[in-house]
Amino acid sequence: GDQVKQSPSALSLQEGTNSALRCNFSIATTTVQWFLQNPRGSLMNLFYLVPGTKENGRLKSTFNSKESYSTLHIRDAQLEDSGTYFCAAPNVGDNSKLIWGLGTSLVVNP
Amino acid sequence: GPKVLQIPSHQIIDMGQMVTLNCDPVSNHLYFYWYKQILGQQMEFLVNFYNGKVMEKSKLFKDQFSVERPDGSYFTLKIQPTALEDSAVYFCASSQGQGANTGQLYFGEGSKLTVL
């Protein structure tokens, strides 16, 4: 968890509100992936990013490689957004394996 | 999006037995991976596999572990013999390549292994 640090570690949101999750890297990396692990344990791909921004529905993610961080914004949170959000990135020069953060556990309350 | 299928979703076995976890990767992908997640903990890289060979493995990939993909069929992780500490969820992943444009990993839903 030191090479890829996620914050906050846990978050509780009211339905309909917005929030941002963050991932800080102490490794040099050129890509980042964001995943959602639902309460049943299944992993869902959210974003694969080179430096820049992508948007998908109520989710938006930015990767700033120069400042070594990535953010995931959730707009209008819904109950089904609950789960654990992971970011992961490969160390530059070793694209063969992803280094994972410890995750942000999100609970969306009605 | 592209799907990686894993079979079984859950297996319970006695310590010392052999287990094979099966993965059907995305059809045009060339790189295959196994990751291990102990309940509530970090996802850890085990091994990656390309062109019929192990390319890199971590220290978690013990001598009792082996991987293969005979003739383009399932990509398998075999553990023989199993130990209690092998209880975890094992995730298979695949990618088309390892560059910026091709390196996105797609994960299966995991195979939960319980060793008694």
XYZ file of C-alpha atoms in Angstrom, chain A residues 1 33 35 37 41-43 45 48 86 94-98 100-102, chain B residues 33 35 37 42-43 45 48 56 91 98-100 103-107 109:
36
model
C 0.000 0.000 0.000
C -6.686 1.508 -13.651
C -11.842 -0.916 -10.236
C -15.161 -4.561 -6.034
C -16.327 -9.764 -4.359
C -16.592 -9.315 -8.125
C -14.207 -6.839 -9.746
C -13.321 -2.310 -14.596
C -8.018 2.645 -17.791
C -9.221 0.192 -5.999
C 7.575 -3.341 -15.623
C 4.174 -3.369 -17.255
C 3.816 -7.018 -16.368
C 2.228 -6.454 -12.984
C -0.098 -4.012 -11.319
C -2.586 -2.047 -5.989
C -3.752 0.402 -3.384
C -5.522 -0.792 -0.255
C -2.221 -13.195 -15.054
C -3.684 -12.386 -8.634
C -6.654 -11.573 -2.590
C -4.684 -6.138 -0.765
C -4.666 -7.675 -4.195
C 0.335 -10.275 -8.101
C 2.076 -13.567 -15.586
C 7.428 -13.161 -14.066
C -8.438 -13.568 -9.821
C 1.672 -4.565 -22.214
C 1.954 -1.138 -23.803
C 0.002 1.969 -22.938
C -2.055 -2.988 -21.434
C -5.495 -2.727 -19.849
C -6.136 -5.762 -17.672
C -9.563 -7.362 -17.660
C -10.389 -9.417 -14.598
C -15.011 -12.556 -11.052
